[in-house]
Coordinates of C-alpha atoms in Angstrom, one line a residue:
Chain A
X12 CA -27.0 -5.2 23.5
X13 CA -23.3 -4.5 24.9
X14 CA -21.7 -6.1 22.0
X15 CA -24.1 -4.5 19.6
X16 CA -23.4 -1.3 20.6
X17 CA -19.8 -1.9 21.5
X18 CA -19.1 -3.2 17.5
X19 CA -21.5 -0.3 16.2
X20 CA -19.4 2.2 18.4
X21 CA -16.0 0.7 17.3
X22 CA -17.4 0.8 13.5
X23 CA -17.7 4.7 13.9
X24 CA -15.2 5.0 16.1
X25 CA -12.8 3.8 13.4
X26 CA -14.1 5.4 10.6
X27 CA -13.7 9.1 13.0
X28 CA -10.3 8.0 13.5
X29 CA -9.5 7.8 9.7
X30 CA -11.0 10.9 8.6
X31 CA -9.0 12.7 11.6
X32 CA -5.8 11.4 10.5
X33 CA -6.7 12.8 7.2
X34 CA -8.2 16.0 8.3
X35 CA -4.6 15.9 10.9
X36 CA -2.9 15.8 7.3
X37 CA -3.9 18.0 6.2
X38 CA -4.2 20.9 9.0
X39 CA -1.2 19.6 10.5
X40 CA 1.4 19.4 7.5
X41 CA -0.2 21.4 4.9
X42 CA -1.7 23.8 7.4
X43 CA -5.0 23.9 5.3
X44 CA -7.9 24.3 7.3
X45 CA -10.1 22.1 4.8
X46 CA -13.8 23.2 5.3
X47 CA -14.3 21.0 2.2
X48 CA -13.1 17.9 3.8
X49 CA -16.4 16.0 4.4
X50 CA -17.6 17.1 0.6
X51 CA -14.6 14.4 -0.6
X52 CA -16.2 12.0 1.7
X53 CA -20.0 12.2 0.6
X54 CA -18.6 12.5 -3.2
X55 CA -16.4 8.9 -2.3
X56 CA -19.6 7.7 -1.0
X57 CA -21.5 8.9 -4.0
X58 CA -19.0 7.3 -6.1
X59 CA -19.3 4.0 -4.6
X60 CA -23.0 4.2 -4.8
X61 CA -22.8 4.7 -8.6
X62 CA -19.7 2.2 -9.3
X63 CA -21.8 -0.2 -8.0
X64 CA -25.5 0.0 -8.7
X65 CA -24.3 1.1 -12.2
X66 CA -21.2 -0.6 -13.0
X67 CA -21.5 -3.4 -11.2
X68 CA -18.4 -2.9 -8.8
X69 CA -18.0 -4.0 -5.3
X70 CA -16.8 -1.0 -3.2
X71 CA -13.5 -2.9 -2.1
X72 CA -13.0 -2.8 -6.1
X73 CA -14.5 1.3 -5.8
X74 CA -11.6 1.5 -3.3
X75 CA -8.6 1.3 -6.1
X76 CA -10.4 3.9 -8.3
X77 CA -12.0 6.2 -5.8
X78 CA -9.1 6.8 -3.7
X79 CA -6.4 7.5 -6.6
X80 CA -8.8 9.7 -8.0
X81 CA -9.5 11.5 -4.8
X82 CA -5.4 12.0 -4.2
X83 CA -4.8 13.3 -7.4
X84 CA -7.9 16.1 -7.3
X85 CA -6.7 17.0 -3.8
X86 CA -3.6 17.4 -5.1
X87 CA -4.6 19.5 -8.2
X88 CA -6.6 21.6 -5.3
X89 CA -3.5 22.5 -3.9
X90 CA -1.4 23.4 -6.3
X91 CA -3.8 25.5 -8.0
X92 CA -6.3 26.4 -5.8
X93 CA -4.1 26.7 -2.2
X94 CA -0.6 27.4 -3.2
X95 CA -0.9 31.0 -4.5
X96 CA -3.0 31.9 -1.1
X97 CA 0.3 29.3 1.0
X98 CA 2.9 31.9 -1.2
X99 CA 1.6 35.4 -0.4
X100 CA 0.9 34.5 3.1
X101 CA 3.1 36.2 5.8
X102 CA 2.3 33.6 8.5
X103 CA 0.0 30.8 9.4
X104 CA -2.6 33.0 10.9
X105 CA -3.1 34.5 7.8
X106 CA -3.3 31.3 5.8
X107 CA -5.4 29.5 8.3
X108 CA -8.0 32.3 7.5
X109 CA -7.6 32.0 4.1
X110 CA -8.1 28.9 3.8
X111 CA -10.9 28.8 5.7
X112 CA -12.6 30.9 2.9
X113 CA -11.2 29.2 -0.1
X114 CA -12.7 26.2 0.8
X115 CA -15.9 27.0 2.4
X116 CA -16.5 28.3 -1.2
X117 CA -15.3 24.7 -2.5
X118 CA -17.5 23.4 0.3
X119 CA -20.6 25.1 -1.8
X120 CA -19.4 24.5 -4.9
X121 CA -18.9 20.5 -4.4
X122 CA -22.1 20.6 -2.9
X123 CA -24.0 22.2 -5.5
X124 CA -22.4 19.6 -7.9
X125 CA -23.6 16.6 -5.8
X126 CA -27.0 17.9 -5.6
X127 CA -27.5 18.6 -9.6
X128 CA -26.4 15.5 -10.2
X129 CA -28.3 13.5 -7.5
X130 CA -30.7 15.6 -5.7
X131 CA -31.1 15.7 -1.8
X132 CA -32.5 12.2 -1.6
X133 CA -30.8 9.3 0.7
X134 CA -28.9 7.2 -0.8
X135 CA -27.6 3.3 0.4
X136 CA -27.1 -0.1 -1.7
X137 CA -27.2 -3.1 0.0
X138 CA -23.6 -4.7 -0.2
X139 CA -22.7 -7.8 1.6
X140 CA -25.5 -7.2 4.0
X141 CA -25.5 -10.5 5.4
X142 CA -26.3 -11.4 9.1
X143 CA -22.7 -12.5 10.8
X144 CA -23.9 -14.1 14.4
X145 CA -21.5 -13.2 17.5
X146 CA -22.1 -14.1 20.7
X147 CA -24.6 -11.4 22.5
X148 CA -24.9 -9.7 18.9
X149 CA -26.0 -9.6 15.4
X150 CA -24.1 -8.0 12.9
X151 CA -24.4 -6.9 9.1
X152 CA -21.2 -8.1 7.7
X153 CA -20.3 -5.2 5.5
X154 CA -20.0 -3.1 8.6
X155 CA -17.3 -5.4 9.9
X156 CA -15.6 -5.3 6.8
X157 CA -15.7 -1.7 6.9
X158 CA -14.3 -1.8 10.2
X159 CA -11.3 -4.1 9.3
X160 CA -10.7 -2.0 6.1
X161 CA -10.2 1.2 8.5
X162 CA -8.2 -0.4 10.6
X163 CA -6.0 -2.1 8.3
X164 CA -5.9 1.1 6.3
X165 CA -5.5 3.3 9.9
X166 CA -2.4 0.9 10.5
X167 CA -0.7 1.2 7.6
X168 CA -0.7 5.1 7.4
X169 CA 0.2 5.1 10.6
X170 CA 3.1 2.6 10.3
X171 CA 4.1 4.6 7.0
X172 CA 4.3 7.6 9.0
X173 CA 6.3 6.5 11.8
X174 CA 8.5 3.6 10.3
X175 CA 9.5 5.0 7.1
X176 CA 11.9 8.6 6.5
X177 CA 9.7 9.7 3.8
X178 CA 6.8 9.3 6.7
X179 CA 9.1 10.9 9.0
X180 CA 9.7 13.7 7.1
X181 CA 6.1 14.7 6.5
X182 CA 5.8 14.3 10.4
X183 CA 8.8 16.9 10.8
X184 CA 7.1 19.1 8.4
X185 CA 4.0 19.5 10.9
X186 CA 6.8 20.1 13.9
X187 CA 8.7 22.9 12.5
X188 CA 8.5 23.4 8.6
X189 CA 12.0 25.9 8.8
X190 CA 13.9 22.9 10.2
X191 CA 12.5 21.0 7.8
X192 CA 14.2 22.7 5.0
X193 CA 17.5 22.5 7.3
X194 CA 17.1 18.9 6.3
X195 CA 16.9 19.1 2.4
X196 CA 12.9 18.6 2.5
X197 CA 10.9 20.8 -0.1
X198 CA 8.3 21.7 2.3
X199 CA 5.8 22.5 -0.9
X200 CA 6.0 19.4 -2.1
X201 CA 5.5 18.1 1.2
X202 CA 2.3 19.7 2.0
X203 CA 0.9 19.2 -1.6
X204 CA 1.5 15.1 -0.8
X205 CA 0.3 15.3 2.8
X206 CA -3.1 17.4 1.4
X207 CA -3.4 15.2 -1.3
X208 CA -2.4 12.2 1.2
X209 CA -5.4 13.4 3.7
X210 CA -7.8 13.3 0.2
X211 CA -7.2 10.0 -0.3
X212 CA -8.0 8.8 2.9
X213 CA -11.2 10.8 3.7
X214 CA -12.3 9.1 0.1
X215 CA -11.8 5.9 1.0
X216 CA -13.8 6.7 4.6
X217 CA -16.5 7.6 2.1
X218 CA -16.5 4.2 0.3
X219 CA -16.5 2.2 3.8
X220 CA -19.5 4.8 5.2
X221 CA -21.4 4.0 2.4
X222 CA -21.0 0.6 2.7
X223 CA -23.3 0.7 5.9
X224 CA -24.8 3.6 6.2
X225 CA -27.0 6.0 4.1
X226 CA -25.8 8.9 3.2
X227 CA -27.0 12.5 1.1
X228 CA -25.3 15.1 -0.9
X229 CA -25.7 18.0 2.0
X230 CA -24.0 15.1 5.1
X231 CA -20.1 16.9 4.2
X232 CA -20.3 19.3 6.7
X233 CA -21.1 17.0 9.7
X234 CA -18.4 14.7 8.7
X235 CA -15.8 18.0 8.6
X236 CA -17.2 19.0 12.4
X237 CA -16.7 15.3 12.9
X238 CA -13.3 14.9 11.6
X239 CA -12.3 18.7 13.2
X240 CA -13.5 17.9 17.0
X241 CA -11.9 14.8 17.2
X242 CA -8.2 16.0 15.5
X243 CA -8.1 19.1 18.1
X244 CA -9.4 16.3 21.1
X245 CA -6.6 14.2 19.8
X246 CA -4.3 17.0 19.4
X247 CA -3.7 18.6 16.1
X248 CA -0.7 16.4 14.0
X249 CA -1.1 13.3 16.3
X250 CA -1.9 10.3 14.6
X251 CA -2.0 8.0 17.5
X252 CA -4.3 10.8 19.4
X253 CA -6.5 10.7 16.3
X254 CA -6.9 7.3 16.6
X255 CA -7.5 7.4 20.1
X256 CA -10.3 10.4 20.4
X257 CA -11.7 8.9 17.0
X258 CA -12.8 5.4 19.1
X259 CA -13.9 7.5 22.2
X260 CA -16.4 10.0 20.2
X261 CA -17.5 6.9 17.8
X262 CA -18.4 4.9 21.0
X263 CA -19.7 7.4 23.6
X264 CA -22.2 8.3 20.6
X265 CA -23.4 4.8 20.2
X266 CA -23.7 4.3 23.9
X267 CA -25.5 7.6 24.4
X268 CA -27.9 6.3 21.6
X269 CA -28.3 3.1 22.7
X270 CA -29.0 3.8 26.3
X271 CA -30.1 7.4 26.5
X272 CA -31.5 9.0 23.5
X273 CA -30.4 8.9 19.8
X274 CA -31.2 12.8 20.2
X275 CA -28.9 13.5 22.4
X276 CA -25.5 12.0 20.2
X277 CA -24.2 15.3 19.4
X278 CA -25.0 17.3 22.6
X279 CA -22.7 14.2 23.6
X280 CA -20.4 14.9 21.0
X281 CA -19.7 18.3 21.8
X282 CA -19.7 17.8 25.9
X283 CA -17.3 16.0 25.6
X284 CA -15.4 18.4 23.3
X285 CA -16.2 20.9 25.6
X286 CA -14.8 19.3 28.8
X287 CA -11.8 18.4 26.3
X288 CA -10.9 21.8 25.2
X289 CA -11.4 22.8 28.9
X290 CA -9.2 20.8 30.6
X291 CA -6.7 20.0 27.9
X292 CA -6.6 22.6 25.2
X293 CA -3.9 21.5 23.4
X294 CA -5.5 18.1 23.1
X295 CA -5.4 14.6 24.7
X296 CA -2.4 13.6 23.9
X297 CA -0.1 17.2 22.9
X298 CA 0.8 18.4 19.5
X299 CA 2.6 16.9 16.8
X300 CA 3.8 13.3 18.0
X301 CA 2.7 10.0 16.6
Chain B
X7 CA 35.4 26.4 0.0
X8 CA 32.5 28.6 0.8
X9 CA 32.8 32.1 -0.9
X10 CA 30.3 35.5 0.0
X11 CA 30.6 38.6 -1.7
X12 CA 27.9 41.5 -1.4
X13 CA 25.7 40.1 1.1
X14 CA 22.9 42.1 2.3
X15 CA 19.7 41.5 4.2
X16 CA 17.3 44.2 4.8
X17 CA 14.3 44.0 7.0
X18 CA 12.1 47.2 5.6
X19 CA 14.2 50.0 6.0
X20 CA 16.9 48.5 8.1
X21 CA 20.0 46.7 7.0
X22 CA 20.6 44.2 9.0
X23 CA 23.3 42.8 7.0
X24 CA 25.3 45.0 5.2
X25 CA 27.5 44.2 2.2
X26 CA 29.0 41.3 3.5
X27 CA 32.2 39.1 2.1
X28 CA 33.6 36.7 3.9
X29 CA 35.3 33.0 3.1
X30 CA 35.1 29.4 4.4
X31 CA 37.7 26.6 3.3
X32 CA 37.4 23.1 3.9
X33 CA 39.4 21.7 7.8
X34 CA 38.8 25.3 8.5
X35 CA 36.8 26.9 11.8
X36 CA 35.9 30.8 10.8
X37 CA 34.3 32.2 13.8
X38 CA 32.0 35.7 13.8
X39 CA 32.3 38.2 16.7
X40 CA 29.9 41.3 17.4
X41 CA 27.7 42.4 19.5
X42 CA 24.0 41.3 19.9
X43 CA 22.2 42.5 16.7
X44 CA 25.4 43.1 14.8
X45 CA 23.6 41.0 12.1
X46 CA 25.2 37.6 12.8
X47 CA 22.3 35.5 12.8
X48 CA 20.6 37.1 9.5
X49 CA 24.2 36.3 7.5
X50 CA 24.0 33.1 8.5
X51 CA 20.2 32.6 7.5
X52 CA 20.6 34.4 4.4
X53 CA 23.7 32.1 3.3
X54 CA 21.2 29.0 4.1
X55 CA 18.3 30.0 2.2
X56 CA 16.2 31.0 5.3
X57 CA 16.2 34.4 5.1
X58 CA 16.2 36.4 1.4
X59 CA 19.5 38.5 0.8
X60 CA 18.7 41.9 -1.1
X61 CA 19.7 41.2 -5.3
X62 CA 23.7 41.4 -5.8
X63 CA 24.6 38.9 -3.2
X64 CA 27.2 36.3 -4.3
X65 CA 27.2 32.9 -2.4
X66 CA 29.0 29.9 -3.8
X67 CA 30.1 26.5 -2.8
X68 CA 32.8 24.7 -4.4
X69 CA 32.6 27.3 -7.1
X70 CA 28.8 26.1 -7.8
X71 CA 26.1 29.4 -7.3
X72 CA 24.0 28.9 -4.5
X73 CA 21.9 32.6 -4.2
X74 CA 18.8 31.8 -6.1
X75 CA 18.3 28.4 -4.6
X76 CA 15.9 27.3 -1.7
X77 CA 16.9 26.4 1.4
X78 CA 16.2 22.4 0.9
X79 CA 18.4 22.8 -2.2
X80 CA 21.4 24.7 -0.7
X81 CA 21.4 21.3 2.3
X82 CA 21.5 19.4 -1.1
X83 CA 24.3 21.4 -2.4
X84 CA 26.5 20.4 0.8
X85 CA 26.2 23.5 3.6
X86 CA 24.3 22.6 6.7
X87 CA 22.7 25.3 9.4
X88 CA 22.6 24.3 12.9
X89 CA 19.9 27.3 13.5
X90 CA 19.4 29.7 16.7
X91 CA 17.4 28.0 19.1
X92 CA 19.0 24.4 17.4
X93 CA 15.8 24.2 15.1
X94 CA 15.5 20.6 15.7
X95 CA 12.2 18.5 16.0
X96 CA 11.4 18.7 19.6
X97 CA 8.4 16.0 19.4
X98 CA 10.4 13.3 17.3
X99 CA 13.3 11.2 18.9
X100 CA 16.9 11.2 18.5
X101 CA 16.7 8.6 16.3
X102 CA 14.4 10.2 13.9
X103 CA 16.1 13.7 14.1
X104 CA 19.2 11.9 12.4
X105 CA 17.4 9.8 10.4
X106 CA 15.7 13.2 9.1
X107 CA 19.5 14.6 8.6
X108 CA 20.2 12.1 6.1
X109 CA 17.1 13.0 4.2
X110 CA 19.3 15.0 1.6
X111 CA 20.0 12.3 -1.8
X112 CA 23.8 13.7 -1.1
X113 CA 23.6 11.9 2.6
X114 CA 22.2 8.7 1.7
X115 CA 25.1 6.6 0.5
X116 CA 27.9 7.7 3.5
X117 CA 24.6 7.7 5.5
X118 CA 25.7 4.6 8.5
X119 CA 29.4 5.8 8.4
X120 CA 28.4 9.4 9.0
X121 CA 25.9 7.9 11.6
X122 CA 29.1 6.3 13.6
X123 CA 30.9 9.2 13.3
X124 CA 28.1 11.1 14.9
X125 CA 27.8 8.6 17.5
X126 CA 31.7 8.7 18.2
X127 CA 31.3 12.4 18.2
X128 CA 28.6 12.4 20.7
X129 CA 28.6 8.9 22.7
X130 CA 25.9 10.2 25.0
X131 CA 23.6 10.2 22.2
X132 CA 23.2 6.6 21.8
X133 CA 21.6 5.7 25.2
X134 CA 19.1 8.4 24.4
X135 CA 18.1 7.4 21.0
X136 CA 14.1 6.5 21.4
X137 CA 14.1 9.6 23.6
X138 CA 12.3 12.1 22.4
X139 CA 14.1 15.5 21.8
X140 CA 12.5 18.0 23.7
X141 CA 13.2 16.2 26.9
X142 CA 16.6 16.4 26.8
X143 CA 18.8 18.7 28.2
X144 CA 19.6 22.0 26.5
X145 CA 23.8 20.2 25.9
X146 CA 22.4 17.3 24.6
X147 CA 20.0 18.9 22.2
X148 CA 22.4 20.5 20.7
X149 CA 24.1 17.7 20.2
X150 CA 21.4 16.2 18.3
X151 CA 21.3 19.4 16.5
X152 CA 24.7 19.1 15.3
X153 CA 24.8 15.4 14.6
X154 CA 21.3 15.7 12.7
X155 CA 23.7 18.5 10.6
X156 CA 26.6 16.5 9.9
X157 CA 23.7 13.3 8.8
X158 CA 23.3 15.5 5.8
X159 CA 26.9 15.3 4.9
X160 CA 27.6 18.6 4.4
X161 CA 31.3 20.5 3.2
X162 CA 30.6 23.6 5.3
X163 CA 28.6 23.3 8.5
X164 CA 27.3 27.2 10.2
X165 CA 26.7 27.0 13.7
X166 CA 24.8 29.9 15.1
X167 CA 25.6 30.0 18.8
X168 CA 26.4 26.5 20.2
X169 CA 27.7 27.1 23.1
X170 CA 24.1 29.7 24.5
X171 CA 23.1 28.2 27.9
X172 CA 25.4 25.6 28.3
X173 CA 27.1 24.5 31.1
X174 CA 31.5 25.5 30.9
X175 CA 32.1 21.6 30.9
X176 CA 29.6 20.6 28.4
X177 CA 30.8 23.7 26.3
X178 CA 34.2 22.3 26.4
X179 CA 33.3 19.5 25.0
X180 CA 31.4 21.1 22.3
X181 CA 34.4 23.0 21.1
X182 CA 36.6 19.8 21.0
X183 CA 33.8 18.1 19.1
X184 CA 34.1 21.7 16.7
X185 CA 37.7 20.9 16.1
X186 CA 37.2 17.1 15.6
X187 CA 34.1 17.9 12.6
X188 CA 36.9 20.5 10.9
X189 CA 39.7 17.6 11.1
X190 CA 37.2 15.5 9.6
X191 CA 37.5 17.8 6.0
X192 CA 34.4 19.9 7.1
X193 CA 34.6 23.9 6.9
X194 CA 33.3 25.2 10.2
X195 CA 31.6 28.8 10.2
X196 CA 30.7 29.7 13.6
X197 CA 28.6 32.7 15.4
X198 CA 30.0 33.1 18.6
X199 CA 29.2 35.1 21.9
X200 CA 32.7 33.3 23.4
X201 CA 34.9 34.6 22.2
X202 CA 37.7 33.5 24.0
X203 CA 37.2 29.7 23.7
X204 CA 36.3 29.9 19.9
X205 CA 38.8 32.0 19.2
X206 CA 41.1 29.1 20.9
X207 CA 39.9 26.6 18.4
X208 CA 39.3 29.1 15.3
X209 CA 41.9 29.7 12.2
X210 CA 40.5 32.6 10.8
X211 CA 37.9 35.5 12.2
X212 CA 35.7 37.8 11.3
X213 CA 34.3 40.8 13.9
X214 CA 31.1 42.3 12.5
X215 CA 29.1 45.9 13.8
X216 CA 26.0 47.2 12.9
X217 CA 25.9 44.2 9.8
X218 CA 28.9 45.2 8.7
X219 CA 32.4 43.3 8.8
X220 CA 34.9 45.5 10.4
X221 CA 37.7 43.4 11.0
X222 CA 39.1 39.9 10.2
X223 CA 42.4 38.5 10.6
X224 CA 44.0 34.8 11.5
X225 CA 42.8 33.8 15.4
X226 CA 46.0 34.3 16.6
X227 CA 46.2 38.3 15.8
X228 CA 42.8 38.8 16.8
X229 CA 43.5 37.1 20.3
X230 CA 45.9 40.0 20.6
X231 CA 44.1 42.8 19.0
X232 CA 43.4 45.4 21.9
X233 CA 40.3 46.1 20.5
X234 CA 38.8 42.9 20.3
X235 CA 40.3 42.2 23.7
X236 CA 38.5 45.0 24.8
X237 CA 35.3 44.4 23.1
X238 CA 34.9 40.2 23.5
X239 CA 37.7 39.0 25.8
X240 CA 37.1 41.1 28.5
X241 CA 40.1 42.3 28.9
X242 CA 40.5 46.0 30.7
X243 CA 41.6 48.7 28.3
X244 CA 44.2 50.8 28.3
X245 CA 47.8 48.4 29.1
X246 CA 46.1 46.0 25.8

């Protein structure tokens, strides 16, 4: 039962922690407050589901198209949906609350898409479902590998962001965007990678998620509240934080189901938010570092 | 050489910088007198891209037009701001910060010569280098802020006030590092509140009022001027 729940909670852990670092991206960097976030993910999930009761293609195959295809639209979002409200705004109050309304109209709009084209039904397809026996636990395999793919995916971003100056700079851009022009970075082109960056990855949590779990056109918005708690309990722009509050929310909700009541997972979820914001406002771990 | 003609920067109704020319060459140090809110700060931001100058303004570098290009462009172009404040990235560590300075294509191939010059510059920095920034004391961020400047390999480097809330020792040894950067072939424009010690170091001088330049002259005859002795030195008036 402990490992059970431990591997189920690490599973949702680690898929939290990727669409925070995505959702960090993009609030952090681009300074986007991306109501539409979770509609990419459901839409990756949909996407996997058709690739591969369709065309026949395994959703570690899905990956290579989906999450392209997901960085270029979020990028063709930004420059023509977000830049002219990032140009005329006087500050980052301003845009923040822009934002906010540009894309809880995208949130609709992606929505109404998903549901024309496949109703409000659940979805799921059985890929690799095949028993893998641990000791104290039973496991469906293609949560595992959903597991190792965020984590290997998580670790890569995160080295990219850290190791590399290119990662470095899009880092700096979430610190102080005037100093970053100081250095020679074009801060727009920065934010329209880092948003389109943040697309990618919230796609490919869609393809893993629907590897395992079953999933409908109206889901976006609890994956955005998801994503949003566990970037400001992390600490908005911290990766490592991300990472960090993603594995504590994924795991307190399993345990909570496991041992208490499945009802009671997000009264969980947002107690702990709660006692978060109260006692750390600006986050677990501070603003802005890894 | 850095040439201005015709610079203005207007916030509403207010000039703050009014119809400014002034002139950088290479190995020289140019400082800027004037009081708080003389309009110091907004030339320099305005000659970096930070701050839009009014239409008319005339900035070049090494005869190449700078006015219409943004700020990341003008670093490109070879001038470096070491902002108010140091505007350097208080959550990243040393290491990064001048890693970050050579971000600039123009930096990349001098990029681990300029890196020992930094670090010969500043020797205290290279203990410090996984530290993060914003731990450090107020001298040694601004050496970070400087070095992180000269990573981008610039010709002209603006400093707006170095030497604000440092100790007199570690200030002294930011104005022989000053002189050291303009031996090096770099043009120095600095924004000064000490007067006395950058006028020590300085070649040339500019004393601005109400965003407008009022006097200039070599270091030496300013030293001597009664009325910036008055004004800056803090000299008594009257014997001059």
């Amino acid at each position: 039962m402990l490992t059970d729940a431990l591997i189920a909670g690490l599973t949702l852990g680690g898929m939290y922690a990727l669409l925070a670092m995505g959702l960090t991206l993009q609030y952090g960097v681009a300074r986007i407050m991306n109501l539409s976030y979770g509609e990419l993910l459901v839409s990756g999930a949909f996407a996997a589901h058709w690739l591969f009761t369709v065309a026949g293609i395994a959703p570690l195959a899905a990956l290579l198209l989906v999450v392209p295809a997901a960085f270029a639209l979020s990028w063709l979002i930004y420059r023509v949906l977000l830049t002219p409200l990032v140009r005329r705004a006087p500050n980052r109050e301003a845009l923040e609350v822009d934002t906010i309304l540009a894309t809880f109209g995208l949130l609709f709009v992606v929505q109404g898409v998903l549901l024309v084209m496949f109703g409000g039904a659940y979805y799921s397809y059985s890929f690799f479902a095949v028993p893998v026996h641990l000791p104290g636990a039973t496991v469906a395999a293609n949560r595992l590998l959903a597991l190792g793919f965020a984590v290997v995916v998580g670790a890569l971003l995160y080295l990219g962001l850290t190791r590399t100056r290119l990662g470095t700079a899009i880092r700096a851009v979430a610190v102080d965007p005037v100093a970053a022009q100081l250095v020679a970075i074009d801060v727009r082109v920065a934010a329209a990678f880092a948003f389109a960056l943040g697309g990618g990855l919230v796609a490919c949590g869609g393809v893993l998620v629907s590897m395992f779990l079953t999933f409908n056109a109206n889901l976006g918005v609890v994956f955005t509240m998801k994503a949003l708690i566990v970037v400001i309990m992390g600490g908005v722009g911290n990766l490592l934080g991300a990472l960090i509050a993603g594995l504590i929310l994924g795991l307190t909700e399993t345990f909570v189901a496991t041992w208490i009541d499945p009802g009671l997972t997000l009264a969980a979820t947002y107690a702990i938010f709660l006692v978060t914001l109260l006692v750390r406002p600006q986050g677990l771990f501070g603003i802005g570092r890894r | 050489m850095l040439e201005v003609s015709n610079l203005s920067v207007a916030y509403g109704a207010h000039r703050a910088v009014d119809e400014v020319s002034l002139m950088v060459g290479p190995r020289e140090i140019v400082v800027i007198l004037g009081a708080n809110g003389s309009g110091k700060t907004s030339l320099l931001k305005a000659i970096a891209g930070i701050q839009p100058a009014t239409p008319g303004a005339h900035i070049a570098l090494g005869g190449r037009e700078l006015t219409r290009l943004r700020a990341d462009q003008i670093v490109e172009a070879g001038l470096a701001l070491v902002p108010e404040g140091r505007g350097i990235f208080g959550e990243l560590s040393v290491e990064e910060n001048l890693l970050l300075g050579a971000f600039a294509r123009r930096a990349r191939a001098g990029e681990a010569a300029n890196r020992t010059r930094v670090l010969a510059l500043f020797p205290r920095l290279r203990e410090r280098m996984r530290q993060e920034v914003r731990t450090m004391s107020g001298g040694e961020q601004q050496m970070v802020a400087i070095g992180r400047a000269l990573m981008s390999a610039p010709d002209i480097l603006l400093l707006d006030e170095p030497s604000l809330g440092l100790s007199p020792l570690l200030c002294g040894e930011l104005f022989t590092a000053m002189t050291r950067i303009a031996d090096a072939g770099i043009g120095v424009l600095l924004v000064e509140q000490n007067a006395r010690r950058s006028l020590a170091i300085a070649d040339r001088g500019y004393v601005m009022a109400n965003g407008r330049v009022v006097g200039e002259g070599q270091a030496v005859a300013l030293r001597t001027d009664p009325a910036v002795q008055r004004a800056y030195l803090g000299v008594a008036g009257g014997s001059g």
